[in-house]
Coordinates of C-alpha atoms and ligand atoms in Angstrom, one line a residue:
X234 CA 0.0 0.0 0.0
X235 CA 1.3 3.5 -0.9
X236 CA 2.5 5.9 1.8
X237 CA 0.7 8.7 0.0
X238 CA -1.6 11.1 1.8
X239 CA -4.1 12.9 -0.5
X240 CA -5.6 16.4 -0.2
X241 CA -8.8 17.0 -2.2
X242 CA -9.6 20.7 -2.6
X243 CA -13.2 21.2 -3.7
X244 CA -14.2 17.7 -2.3
X245 CA -17.9 18.6 -2.3
X246 CA -18.0 19.4 -6.0
X247 CA -19.0 17.3 -8.9
X248 CA -15.7 15.6 -9.5
X249 CA -14.3 16.0 -6.0
X250 CA -17.1 14.0 -4.5
X251 CA -16.4 10.9 -6.6
X252 CA -12.6 11.3 -6.6
X253 CA -12.6 11.4 -2.8
X254 CA -14.8 8.2 -2.6
X255 CA -12.6 6.4 -5.1
X256 CA -9.3 7.3 -3.5
X257 CA -10.7 6.3 -0.1
X258 CA -11.8 2.9 -1.4
X259 CA -8.2 2.3 -2.8
X260 CA -6.0 3.8 0.0
X261 CA -8.2 3.9 3.1
X262 CA -10.5 6.5 4.5
X263 CA -8.0 8.4 6.6
X264 CA -5.4 8.6 3.8
X265 CA -7.7 11.2 2.0
X266 CA -8.3 14.6 3.5
X267 CA -11.4 16.2 2.0
X268 CA -11.6 20.0 2.0
X269 CA -14.2 22.4 0.8
X270 CA -15.5 25.9 1.3
X271 CA -18.8 24.2 2.4
X272 CA -19.2 22.5 5.8
X273 CA -18.4 18.8 6.1
X274 CA -20.0 16.2 8.3
X275 CA -19.6 17.2 12.0
X276 CA -16.9 15.2 13.7
X277 CA -15.2 13.9 10.5
X278 CA -11.5 14.1 11.3
X279 CA -10.7 13.7 7.6
X280 CA -12.5 16.8 6.6
X281 CA -11.2 20.4 6.8
X282 CA -13.0 23.5 5.8
X283 CA -10.9 25.5 3.4
X284 CA -11.3 28.7 1.4
X285 CA -8.7 28.4 -1.5
X286 CA -7.9 32.1 -1.0
X287 CA -6.6 31.4 2.5
X288 CA -3.0 30.3 1.9
X289 CA -2.1 30.1 5.7
X290 CA -4.9 27.7 6.3
X291 CA -4.0 25.6 3.3
X292 CA -0.4 25.4 4.5
X293 CA -1.6 24.4 8.0
X294 CA -3.7 21.6 6.6
X295 CA -0.9 20.3 4.4
X296 CA 1.5 20.3 7.4
X297 CA -1.0 18.8 9.9
X298 CA -1.9 15.8 7.6
X299 CA 1.6 15.4 6.0
X300 CA 0.0 15.6 2.5
X301 CA 2.0 14.2 -0.4
X302 CA -0.5 14.7 -3.3
X303 CA -2.9 17.6 -3.9
X304 CA -5.9 17.5 -6.2
X305 CA -7.0 21.1 -6.7
X306 CA -10.6 20.9 -8.0
X307 CA -12.0 24.2 -6.7
X308 CA -12.9 26.7 -9.5
X309 CA -15.7 28.8 -10.8
X310 CA -16.9 27.3 -14.1
X311 CA -17.7 28.8 -17.5
X312 CA -21.3 30.0 -17.3
X313 CA -21.2 31.2 -13.6
X314 CA -17.8 32.9 -14.2
X315 CA -19.3 35.3 -16.8
X316 CA -21.5 36.9 -14.1
X317 CA -18.4 38.0 -12.2
X318 CA -15.3 37.9 -14.4
X319 CA -12.7 39.5 -12.0
X320 CA -13.9 37.5 -9.0
X321 CA -13.7 34.3 -11.1
X322 CA -10.1 35.2 -12.1
X323 CA -9.2 35.8 -8.5
X324 CA -10.6 32.5 -7.2
X325 CA -9.3 30.4 -10.1
X326 CA -5.8 32.0 -10.3
X327 CA -5.1 32.9 -6.7
X328 CA -6.4 29.5 -5.6
X329 CA -4.0 27.8 -8.0
X330 CA -1.1 30.0 -7.0
X331 CA -1.7 29.2 -3.3
X332 CA -1.7 25.5 -4.2
X333 CA 1.5 25.7 -6.2
X334 CA 3.3 27.8 -3.6
X335 CA 2.2 25.6 -0.7
X336 CA 3.2 22.4 -2.7
X337 CA 6.6 23.9 -3.6
X338 CA 7.4 25.1 -0.1
X339 CA 6.2 22.0 1.7
X340 CA 7.7 19.5 -0.7
X341 CA 4.4 18.0 -1.8
X342 CA 5.3 15.2 -4.4
X343 CA 2.4 15.7 -7.0
X344 CA -0.3 18.2 -7.8
X345 CA -3.3 17.6 -10.0
X346 CA -4.9 20.7 -11.7
X347 CA -7.9 20.2 -14.0
X348 CA -8.0 22.1 -17.2
X349 CA -10.9 22.0 -19.7
X350 CA -12.1 22.0 -23.3
X351 CA -12.9 25.7 -22.4
X352 CA -9.2 26.5 -23.3
X353 CA -10.2 26.3 -27.0
X354 CA -11.9 29.1 -28.9
X355 CA -11.7 30.8 -32.3
X356 CA -9.1 29.3 -34.7
X357 CA -9.0 25.8 -33.2
X358 CA -10.4 23.0 -35.5
X359 CA -13.8 22.0 -34.2
X360 CA -13.5 18.3 -35.0
X361 CA -10.8 16.2 -33.4
X362 CA -9.2 19.3 -31.9
X363 CA -5.5 18.5 -31.6
X364 CA -3.4 18.9 -28.4
X365 CA -1.5 21.8 -29.9
X366 CA -4.4 23.8 -31.4
X367 CA -4.4 27.5 -30.9
X368 CA -5.8 28.6 -27.5
X369 CA -8.1 31.6 -27.7
X370 CA -10.8 31.1 -25.1
X371 CA -13.8 33.5 -24.9
X372 CA -14.7 32.9 -21.2
X373 CA -12.9 34.1 -18.1
X374 CA -12.9 30.4 -17.0
X375 CA -11.2 29.4 -20.2
X376 CA -8.6 32.2 -19.9
X377 CA -7.9 31.1 -16.3
X378 CA -7.4 27.5 -17.5
X379 CA -4.9 28.5 -20.2
X380 CA -3.0 30.5 -17.7
X381 CA -3.2 27.7 -15.2
X382 CA -1.8 25.1 -17.6
X383 CA 1.2 27.4 -18.4
X384 CA 1.8 28.1 -14.7
X385 CA 1.7 24.3 -14.0
X386 CA 4.3 23.8 -16.7
X387 CA 6.4 26.7 -15.3
X388 CA 6.5 25.2 -11.8
X389 CA 7.5 21.8 -13.3
X390 CA 10.3 23.3 -15.4
X391 CA 11.5 25.9 -12.9
X392 CA 11.1 24.1 -9.6
X393 CA 10.6 20.4 -10.5
X394 CA 7.1 20.4 -8.9
X395 CA 5.3 17.5 -10.5
X396 CA 2.1 19.2 -11.7
X397 CA -0.2 17.1 -13.9
X398 CA -3.3 18.1 -15.8
X399 CA -6.2 17.0 -18.0
X400 CA -8.4 19.0 -20.2
X401 CA -11.8 17.6 -19.1
X402 CA -14.7 17.5 -21.5
X403 CA -18.1 18.0 -19.9
X404 CA -18.4 15.4 -17.1
X405 CA -21.6 13.4 -16.7
X406 CA -22.2 11.4 -13.5
X407 CA -25.1 10.2 -11.3
X408 CA -23.2 10.5 -8.0
X409 CA -23.0 14.3 -7.8
X410 CA -24.4 17.5 -9.3
X411 CA -22.4 19.9 -11.4
X412 CA -22.7 23.7 -10.9
X413 CA -22.1 26.7 -13.0
X414 CA -20.9 25.0 -16.2
X415 CA -22.2 25.1 -19.8
X416 CA -22.1 21.3 -20.1
X417 CA -24.2 20.9 -16.9
X418 CA -27.3 20.3 -19.1
X419 CA -26.1 16.8 -19.8
X420 CA -26.6 15.8 -16.2
X421 CA -29.8 17.8 -15.6
X422 CA -31.4 16.2 -18.6
X423 CA -31.2 12.8 -16.8
X424 CA -32.7 14.1 -13.6
X425 CA -35.7 15.6 -15.5
X426 CA -36.2 12.4 -17.4
X427 CA -36.1 10.3 -14.2
X428 CA -38.5 12.6 -12.3
X429 CA -41.0 12.5 -15.2
X430 CA -40.6 16.2 -16.0
X431 CA -40.0 17.8 -19.4
X432 CA -36.5 19.4 -20.0
X433 CA -36.1 22.9 -21.3
X434 CA -32.6 23.1 -22.6
X435 CA -30.5 26.3 -22.8
X436 CA -28.6 25.1 -25.9
X437 CA -29.9 24.4 -29.4
X438 CA -30.6 20.7 -30.5
X439 CA -27.7 20.5 -32.9
X440 CA -25.1 21.7 -30.4
X441 CA -22.3 19.1 -30.3
X442 CA -19.9 19.0 -27.4
X443 CA -17.2 16.6 -26.1
X444 CA -18.3 14.8 -22.9
X445 CA -16.9 12.1 -20.6
X446 CA -18.6 9.7 -18.2
X447 CA -17.6 10.2 -14.6
X448 CA -16.1 6.6 -14.3
X449 CA -13.9 7.4 -17.3
X450 CA -13.0 10.9 -15.9
X451 CA -11.9 9.5 -12.6
X452 CA -10.0 6.6 -14.2
X453 CA -8.2 9.1 -16.6
X454 CA -7.2 11.2 -13.6
X455 CA -5.8 8.3 -11.6
X456 CA -4.0 6.9 -14.7
X457 CA -2.3 10.2 -15.3
X458 CA -1.4 10.6 -11.6
X459 CA 0.0 7.1 -11.4
X460 CA 2.0 7.3 -14.7
X461 CA 5.8 7.5 -14.3
X462 CA 7.0 11.1 -14.6
X463 CA 9.3 10.4 -17.5
X464 CA 6.4 9.1 -19.7
X465 CA 4.6 12.5 -19.5
X466 CA 5.6 14.5 -22.5
X467 CA 2.8 17.1 -22.1
X468 CA 3.3 19.3 -19.1
X469 CA 0.6 21.9 -19.9
X470 CA -2.5 19.7 -19.9
X471 CA -3.5 16.5 -21.8
X472 CA -6.5 16.5 -24.2
X473 CA -8.7 13.6 -23.1
X474 CA -11.9 12.4 -24.9
X475 CA -14.8 10.3 -23.9
X476 CA -17.7 10.7 -26.4
X477 CA -19.3 13.5 -28.4
X478 CA -23.0 14.1 -29.0
X479 CA -25.6 16.7 -29.8
X480 CA -28.5 17.6 -27.6
X481 CA -30.9 15.9 -30.0
X482 CA -28.8 12.7 -29.8
X483 CA -28.7 12.5 -26.0
X484 CA -32.4 13.3 -25.9
X485 CA -33.1 10.4 -28.4
X486 CA -30.9 8.1 -26.4
X487 CA -32.9 8.8 -23.3
X488 CA -36.2 8.6 -25.2
X489 CA -35.3 5.1 -26.4
X490 CA -35.5 4.0 -22.7
X491 CA -38.1 6.6 -21.5
X492 CA -40.4 7.2 -24.6
X493 CA -42.6 9.8 -22.8
X494 CA -39.7 12.1 -22.1
X495 CA -40.1 15.6 -23.7
X496 CA -37.3 18.1 -24.5
X497 CA -37.7 21.7 -25.8
X498 CA -35.1 24.4 -26.5
X499 CA -34.7 27.9 -25.2
X500 CA -31.1 28.9 -26.0
X501 CA -29.5 31.6 -23.8
X502 CA -26.0 33.2 -23.4
X503 CA -24.5 29.7 -22.9
X504 CA -25.1 28.9 -26.6
X505 CA -22.3 31.2 -27.6
X506 CA -20.0 29.6 -25.1
X507 CA -20.8 26.1 -26.3
X508 CA -20.3 27.2 -30.0
X509 CA -16.8 28.5 -29.1
X510 CA -15.8 25.0 -28.0
X511 CA -14.7 21.9 -30.0
X512 CA -17.2 19.2 -31.1
X513 CA -14.7 16.4 -30.5
X514 CA -11.2 16.0 -29.1
X515 CA -8.1 14.3 -30.4
X516 CA -6.5 12.6 -27.4
X517 CA -3.7 10.6 -29.1
X518 CA -1.0 12.1 -26.8
X519 CA -2.8 10.7 -23.7
X520 CA -3.2 7.3 -25.4
X521 CA 0.4 7.3 -26.4
X522 CA 2.0 8.5 -23.1
X523 CA -0.1 6.7 -20.5
X524 CA -2.4 4.3 -22.3
X525 CA -5.7 6.3 -22.2
X526 CA -8.8 4.7 -23.7
X527 CA -12.4 5.6 -22.7
X528 CA -14.8 2.8 -21.8
X529 CA -18.1 4.7 -22.2
X530 CA -19.9 5.9 -25.4
X531 CA -23.3 7.6 -25.5
X532 CA -25.4 4.4 -25.3
X533 CA -23.4 2.8 -22.6
X534 CA -23.4 6.0 -20.5
X535 CA -27.1 6.5 -20.9
X536 CA -27.9 3.0 -19.8
X537 CA -25.7 3.2 -16.8
X538 CA -26.9 6.7 -15.7
X539 CA -30.6 5.6 -15.9
X540 CA -29.9 2.3 -14.1
X541 CA -28.2 4.2 -11.2
X542 CA -30.7 7.1 -11.1
X543 CA -33.7 4.6 -11.2
X544 CA -32.4 3.1 -7.9
X545 CA -31.9 6.6 -6.4
X546 CA -35.4 7.9 -7.4
X547 CA -37.0 4.6 -6.3
X548 CA -35.5 4.9 -2.8
X549 CA -36.5 8.6 -2.6
X550 CA -40.1 7.7 -3.5
X551 CA -40.4 4.8 -0.9
Ligands
LIG871 N1 -17.8 21.6 -17.7 C1 -17.2 22.9 -17.9 C2 -18.1 24.0 -18.1 O1 -19.1 23.7 -18.7 C3 -16.2 22.8 -19.0 O2 -15.0 22.4 -18.5 O3 -17.9 25.1 -17.7

């Protein structure tokens, strides 16, 4: 068993919730310290409340628990970020700098920083967007991710801090709720279908975006973090793909299983954000360097989501 001690920042978020559970299953409950700006369960010795802007508190937690790996998942996402651009920049960038500095000063072995398909914008090919496509994001979230990728690479090259990163597509899972993203619709659509309600989507039916199922997203993260450092030729952030589909396609996939489900469309400002992003991602570097291969396509993901949510909604209705 590894001697690692993990710190999850943003552990109550969409990915943080599942990553914390997965790492605890593998390494043991008390090897994983969950932190979030929201309160944890009272009396949980493996939870610490943390605001990412508070570097002294972050350093205190890393020292107290002798942390060796940090997963920094706290950020304001694309749609919510547009409501308060400067605040978003402050949280996303200052939070990252605090993590990088604490990790460097306290000899943390590895840091994970999530990037996103939001780094792409005008000028990048829409289909099979390559690793090295031009990065001209239109959202403050995307700009913060481009800057974050480069700062991660800088800390690696300048200080030898082992920062690793993935450009997540939209993440779809049954275990937790997303918040503030443009791709959030792909989770909400399932909850509406399962609770017998119609879904009014804020994107147009032909909008195609890259997505990944939660199981694949967590597996990719852990594969990257477990890979030998010398295998990693990308030190900004790896493109990683799961599946790509339009709104109309995911709606049809759900309707195959729930024929009464109804979807209508009322696009808002998030349509422009979605249209600035790729349709699909070329992840050949991740496949080459650390053996990435997704396990879920649209049909397999829809089947699994519905099976899990059916159980949840059945229990709630008991
Ligand atoms: N899921 C994110 C968002 O929609 C993209 O990384 O903002």
